[in-house]
PDB file of C-alpha atoms in Angstrom:
ATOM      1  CA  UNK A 323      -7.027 -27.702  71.814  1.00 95.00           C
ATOM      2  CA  UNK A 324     -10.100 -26.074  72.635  1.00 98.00           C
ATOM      3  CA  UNK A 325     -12.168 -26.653  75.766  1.00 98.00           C
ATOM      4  CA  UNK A 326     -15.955 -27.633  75.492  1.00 98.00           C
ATOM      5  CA  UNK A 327     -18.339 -28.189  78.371  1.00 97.00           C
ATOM      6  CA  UNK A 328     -20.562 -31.263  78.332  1.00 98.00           C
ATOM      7  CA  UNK A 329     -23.668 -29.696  76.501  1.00 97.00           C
ATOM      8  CA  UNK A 330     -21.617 -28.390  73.950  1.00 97.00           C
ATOM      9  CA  UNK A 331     -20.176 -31.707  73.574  1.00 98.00           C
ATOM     10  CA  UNK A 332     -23.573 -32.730  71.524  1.00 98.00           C
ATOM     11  CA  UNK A 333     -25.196 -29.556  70.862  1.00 97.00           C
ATOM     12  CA  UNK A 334     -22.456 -28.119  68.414  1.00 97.00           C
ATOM     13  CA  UNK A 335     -23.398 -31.029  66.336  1.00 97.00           C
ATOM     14  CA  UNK A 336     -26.231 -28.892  65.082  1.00 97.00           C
ATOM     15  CA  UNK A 337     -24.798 -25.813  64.965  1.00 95.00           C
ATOM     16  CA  UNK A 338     -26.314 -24.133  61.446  1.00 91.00           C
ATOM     17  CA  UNK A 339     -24.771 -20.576  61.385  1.00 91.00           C
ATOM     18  CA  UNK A 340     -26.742 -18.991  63.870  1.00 90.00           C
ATOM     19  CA  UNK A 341     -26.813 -17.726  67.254  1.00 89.00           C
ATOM     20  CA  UNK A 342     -26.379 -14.601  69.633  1.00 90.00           C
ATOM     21  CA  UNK A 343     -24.569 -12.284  67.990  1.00 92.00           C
ATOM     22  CA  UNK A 344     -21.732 -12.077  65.231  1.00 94.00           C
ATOM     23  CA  UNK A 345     -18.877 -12.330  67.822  1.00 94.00           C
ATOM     24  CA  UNK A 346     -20.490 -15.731  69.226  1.00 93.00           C
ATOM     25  CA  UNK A 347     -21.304 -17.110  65.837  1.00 95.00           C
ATOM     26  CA  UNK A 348     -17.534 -16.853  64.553  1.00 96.00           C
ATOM     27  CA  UNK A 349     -16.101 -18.289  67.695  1.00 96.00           C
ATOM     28  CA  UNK A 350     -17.907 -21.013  67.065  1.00 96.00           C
ATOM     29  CA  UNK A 351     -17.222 -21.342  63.865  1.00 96.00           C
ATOM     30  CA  UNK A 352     -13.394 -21.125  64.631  1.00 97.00           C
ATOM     31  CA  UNK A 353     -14.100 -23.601  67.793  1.00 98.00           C
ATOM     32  CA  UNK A 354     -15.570 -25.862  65.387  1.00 97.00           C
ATOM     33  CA  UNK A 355     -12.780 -26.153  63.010  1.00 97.00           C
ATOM     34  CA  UNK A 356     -10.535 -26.715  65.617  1.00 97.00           C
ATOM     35  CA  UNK A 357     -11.932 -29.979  67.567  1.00 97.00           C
ATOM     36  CA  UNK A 358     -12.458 -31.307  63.593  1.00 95.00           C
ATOM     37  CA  UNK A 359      -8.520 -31.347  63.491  1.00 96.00           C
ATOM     38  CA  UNK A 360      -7.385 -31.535  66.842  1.00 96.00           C
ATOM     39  CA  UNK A 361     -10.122 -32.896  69.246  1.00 96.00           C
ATOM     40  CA  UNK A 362     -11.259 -31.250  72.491  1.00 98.00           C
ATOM     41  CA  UNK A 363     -10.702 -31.431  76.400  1.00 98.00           C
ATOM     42  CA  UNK A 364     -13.578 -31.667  78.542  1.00 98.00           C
ATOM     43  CA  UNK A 365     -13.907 -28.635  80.827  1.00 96.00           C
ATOM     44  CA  UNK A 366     -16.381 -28.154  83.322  1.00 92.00           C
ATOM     45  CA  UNK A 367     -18.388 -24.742  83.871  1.00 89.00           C
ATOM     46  CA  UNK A 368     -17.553 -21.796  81.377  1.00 91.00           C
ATOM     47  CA  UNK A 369     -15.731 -23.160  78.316  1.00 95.00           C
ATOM     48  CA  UNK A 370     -14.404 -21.517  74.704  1.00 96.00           C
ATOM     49  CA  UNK A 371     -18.061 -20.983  73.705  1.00 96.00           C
ATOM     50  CA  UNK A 372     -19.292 -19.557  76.521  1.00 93.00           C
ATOM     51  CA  UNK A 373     -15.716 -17.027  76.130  1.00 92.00           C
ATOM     52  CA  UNK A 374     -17.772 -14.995  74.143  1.00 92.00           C
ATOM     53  CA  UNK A 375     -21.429 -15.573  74.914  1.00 91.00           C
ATOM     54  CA  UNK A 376     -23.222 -12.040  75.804  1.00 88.00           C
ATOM     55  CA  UNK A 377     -24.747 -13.871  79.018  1.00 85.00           C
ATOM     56  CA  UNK A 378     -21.760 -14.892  80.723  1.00 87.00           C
ATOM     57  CA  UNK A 379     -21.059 -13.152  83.730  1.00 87.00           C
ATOM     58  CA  UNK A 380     -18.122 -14.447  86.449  1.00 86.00           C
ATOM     59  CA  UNK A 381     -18.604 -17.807  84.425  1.00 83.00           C
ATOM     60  CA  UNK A 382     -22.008 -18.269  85.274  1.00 86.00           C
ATOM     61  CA  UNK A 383     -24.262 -18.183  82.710  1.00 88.00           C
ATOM     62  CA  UNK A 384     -26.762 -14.934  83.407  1.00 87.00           C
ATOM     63  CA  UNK A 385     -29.277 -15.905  80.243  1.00 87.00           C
ATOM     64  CA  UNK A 386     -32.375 -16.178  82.691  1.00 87.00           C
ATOM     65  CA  UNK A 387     -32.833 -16.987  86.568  1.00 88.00           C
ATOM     66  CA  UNK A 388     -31.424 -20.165  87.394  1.00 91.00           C
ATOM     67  CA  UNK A 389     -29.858 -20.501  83.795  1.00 90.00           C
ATOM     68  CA  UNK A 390     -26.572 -21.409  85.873  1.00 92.00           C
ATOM     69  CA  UNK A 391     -28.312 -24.582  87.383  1.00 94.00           C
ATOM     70  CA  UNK A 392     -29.808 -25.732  84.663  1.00 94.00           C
ATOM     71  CA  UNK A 393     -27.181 -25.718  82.046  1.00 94.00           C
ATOM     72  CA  UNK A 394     -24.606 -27.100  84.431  1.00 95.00           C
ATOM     73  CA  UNK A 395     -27.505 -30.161  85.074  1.00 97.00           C
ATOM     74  CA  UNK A 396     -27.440 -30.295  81.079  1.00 96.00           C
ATOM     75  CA  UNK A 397     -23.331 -30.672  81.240  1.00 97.00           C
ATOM     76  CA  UNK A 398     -23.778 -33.265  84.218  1.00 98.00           C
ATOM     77  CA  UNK A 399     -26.299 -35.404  81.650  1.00 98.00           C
ATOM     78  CA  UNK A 400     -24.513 -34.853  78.411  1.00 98.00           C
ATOM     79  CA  UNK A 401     -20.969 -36.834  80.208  1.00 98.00           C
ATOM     80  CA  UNK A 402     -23.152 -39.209  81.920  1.00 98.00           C
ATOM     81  CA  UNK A 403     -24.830 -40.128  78.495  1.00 98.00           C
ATOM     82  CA  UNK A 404     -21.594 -40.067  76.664  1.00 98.00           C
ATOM     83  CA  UNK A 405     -19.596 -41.912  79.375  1.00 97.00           C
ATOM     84  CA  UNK A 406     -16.681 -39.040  79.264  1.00 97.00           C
ATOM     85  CA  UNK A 407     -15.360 -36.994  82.007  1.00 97.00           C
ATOM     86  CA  UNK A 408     -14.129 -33.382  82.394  1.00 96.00           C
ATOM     87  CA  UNK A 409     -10.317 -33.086  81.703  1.00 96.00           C
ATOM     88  CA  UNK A 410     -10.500 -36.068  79.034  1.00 94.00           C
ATOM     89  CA  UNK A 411      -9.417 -35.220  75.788  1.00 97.00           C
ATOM     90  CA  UNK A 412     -11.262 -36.975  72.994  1.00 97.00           C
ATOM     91  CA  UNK A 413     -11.770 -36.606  68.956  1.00 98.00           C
ATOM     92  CA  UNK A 414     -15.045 -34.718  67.852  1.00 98.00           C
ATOM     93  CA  UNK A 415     -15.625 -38.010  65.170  1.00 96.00           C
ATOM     94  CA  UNK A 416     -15.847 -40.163  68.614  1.00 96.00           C
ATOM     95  CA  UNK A 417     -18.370 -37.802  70.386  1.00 97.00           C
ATOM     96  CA  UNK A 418     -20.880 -37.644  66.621  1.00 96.00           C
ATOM     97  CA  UNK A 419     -20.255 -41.499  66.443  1.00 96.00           C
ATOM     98  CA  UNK A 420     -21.703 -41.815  69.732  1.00 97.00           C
ATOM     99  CA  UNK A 421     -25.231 -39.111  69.785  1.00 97.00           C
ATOM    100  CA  UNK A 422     -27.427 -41.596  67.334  1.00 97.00           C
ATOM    101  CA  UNK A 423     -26.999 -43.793  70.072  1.00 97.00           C
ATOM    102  CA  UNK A 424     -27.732 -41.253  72.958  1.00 98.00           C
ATOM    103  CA  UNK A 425     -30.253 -39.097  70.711  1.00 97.00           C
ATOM    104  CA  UNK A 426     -33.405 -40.415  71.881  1.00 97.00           C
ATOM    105  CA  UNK A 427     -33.116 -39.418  75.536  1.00 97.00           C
ATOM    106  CA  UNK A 428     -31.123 -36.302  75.055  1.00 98.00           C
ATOM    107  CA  UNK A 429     -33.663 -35.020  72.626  1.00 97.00           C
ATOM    108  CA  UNK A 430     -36.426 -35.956  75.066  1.00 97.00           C
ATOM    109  CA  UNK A 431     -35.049 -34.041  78.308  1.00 97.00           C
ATOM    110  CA  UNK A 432     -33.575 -31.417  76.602  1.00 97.00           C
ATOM    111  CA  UNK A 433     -34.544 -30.222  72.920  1.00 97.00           C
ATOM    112  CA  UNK A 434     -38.277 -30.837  72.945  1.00 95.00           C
ATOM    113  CA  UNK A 435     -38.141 -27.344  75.139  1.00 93.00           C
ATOM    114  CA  UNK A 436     -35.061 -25.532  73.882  1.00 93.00           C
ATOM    115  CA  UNK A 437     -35.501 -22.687  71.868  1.00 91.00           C
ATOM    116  CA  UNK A 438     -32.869 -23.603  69.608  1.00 94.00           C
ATOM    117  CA  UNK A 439     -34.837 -26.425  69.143  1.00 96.00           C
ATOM    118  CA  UNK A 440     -35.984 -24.396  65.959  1.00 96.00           C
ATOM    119  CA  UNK A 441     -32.414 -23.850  64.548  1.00 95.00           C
ATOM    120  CA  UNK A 442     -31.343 -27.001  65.403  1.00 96.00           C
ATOM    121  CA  UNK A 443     -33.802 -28.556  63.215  1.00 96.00           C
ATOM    122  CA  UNK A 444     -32.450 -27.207  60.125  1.00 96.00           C
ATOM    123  CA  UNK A 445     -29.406 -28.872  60.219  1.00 96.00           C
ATOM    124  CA  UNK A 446     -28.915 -32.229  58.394  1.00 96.00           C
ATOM    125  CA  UNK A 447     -27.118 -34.202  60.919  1.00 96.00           C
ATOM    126  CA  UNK A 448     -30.192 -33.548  63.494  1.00 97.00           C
ATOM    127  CA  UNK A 449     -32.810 -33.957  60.917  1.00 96.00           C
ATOM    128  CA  UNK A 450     -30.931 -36.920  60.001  1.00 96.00           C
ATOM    129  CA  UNK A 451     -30.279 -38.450  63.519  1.00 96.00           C
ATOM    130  CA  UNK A 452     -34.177 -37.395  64.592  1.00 95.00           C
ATOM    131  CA  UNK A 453     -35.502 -39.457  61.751  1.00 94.00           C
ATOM    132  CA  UNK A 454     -33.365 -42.535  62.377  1.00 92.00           C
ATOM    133  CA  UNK A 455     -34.636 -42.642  66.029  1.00 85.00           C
ATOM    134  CA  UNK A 456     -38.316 -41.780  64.994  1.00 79.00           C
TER     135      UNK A 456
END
């Protein structure tokens, strides 16, 4: 069962085929067809994504200064907003039932600056969820 931190919990949602390098973008792929058949556990820190992220360095994420803080800040939000807790296993339908919900405030503290924001928005189940809390 794979392991996803709490930001990962909602942003692999909108994952479109892209990202940092080949390596990354088939581990997620793989990741993804995994919690679709046998849910997830809720890690905390460096999880099965981050295994093979380019920036991750002594499981701190080394993408730019203070990175570390701020993603870990992104985890703390993403449980809080969810109501789920590191070491809880859970199925991905239950997490994607709950983000219309949640949308709203996630996608005002955290996508309106990503700079994914871009990829994320040509994915369906954003555009989809976006427009249904516009």
């Amino acid at each position: 069962m794979p392991v996803l931190r709490g930001h990962h919990l909602i942003c692999l949602h909108f994952f479109n085929g892209e990202g940092y390098d080949q390596t990354f973008i088939n581990n997620l792929c793989n990741i993804l067809n995994e919690v679709k058949s046998e849910g997830l556990e809720i890690g905390a820190g460096g999880d099965d994504v981050c295994r093979k992220c380019p920036y991750l360095k002594n499981d701190s994420c080394a993408y730019a200064e203070n990175a570390d803080a701020v993603i870990r800040e992104m985890d703390r939000k993403a449980l809080e907003l969810l109501d789920l807790s590191a070491g809880n296993s859970v199925p991905w339908d239950g997490i994607k039932n709950t983000i219309p919900g949640i949308f709203p405030e996630w996608y005002k503290s955290y996508c309106e600056n990503c700079e994914w924001l871009t990829v994320c928005e040509k994915n369906d189940y954003f555009r989809n969820v976006r427009k249904a809390n516009s």
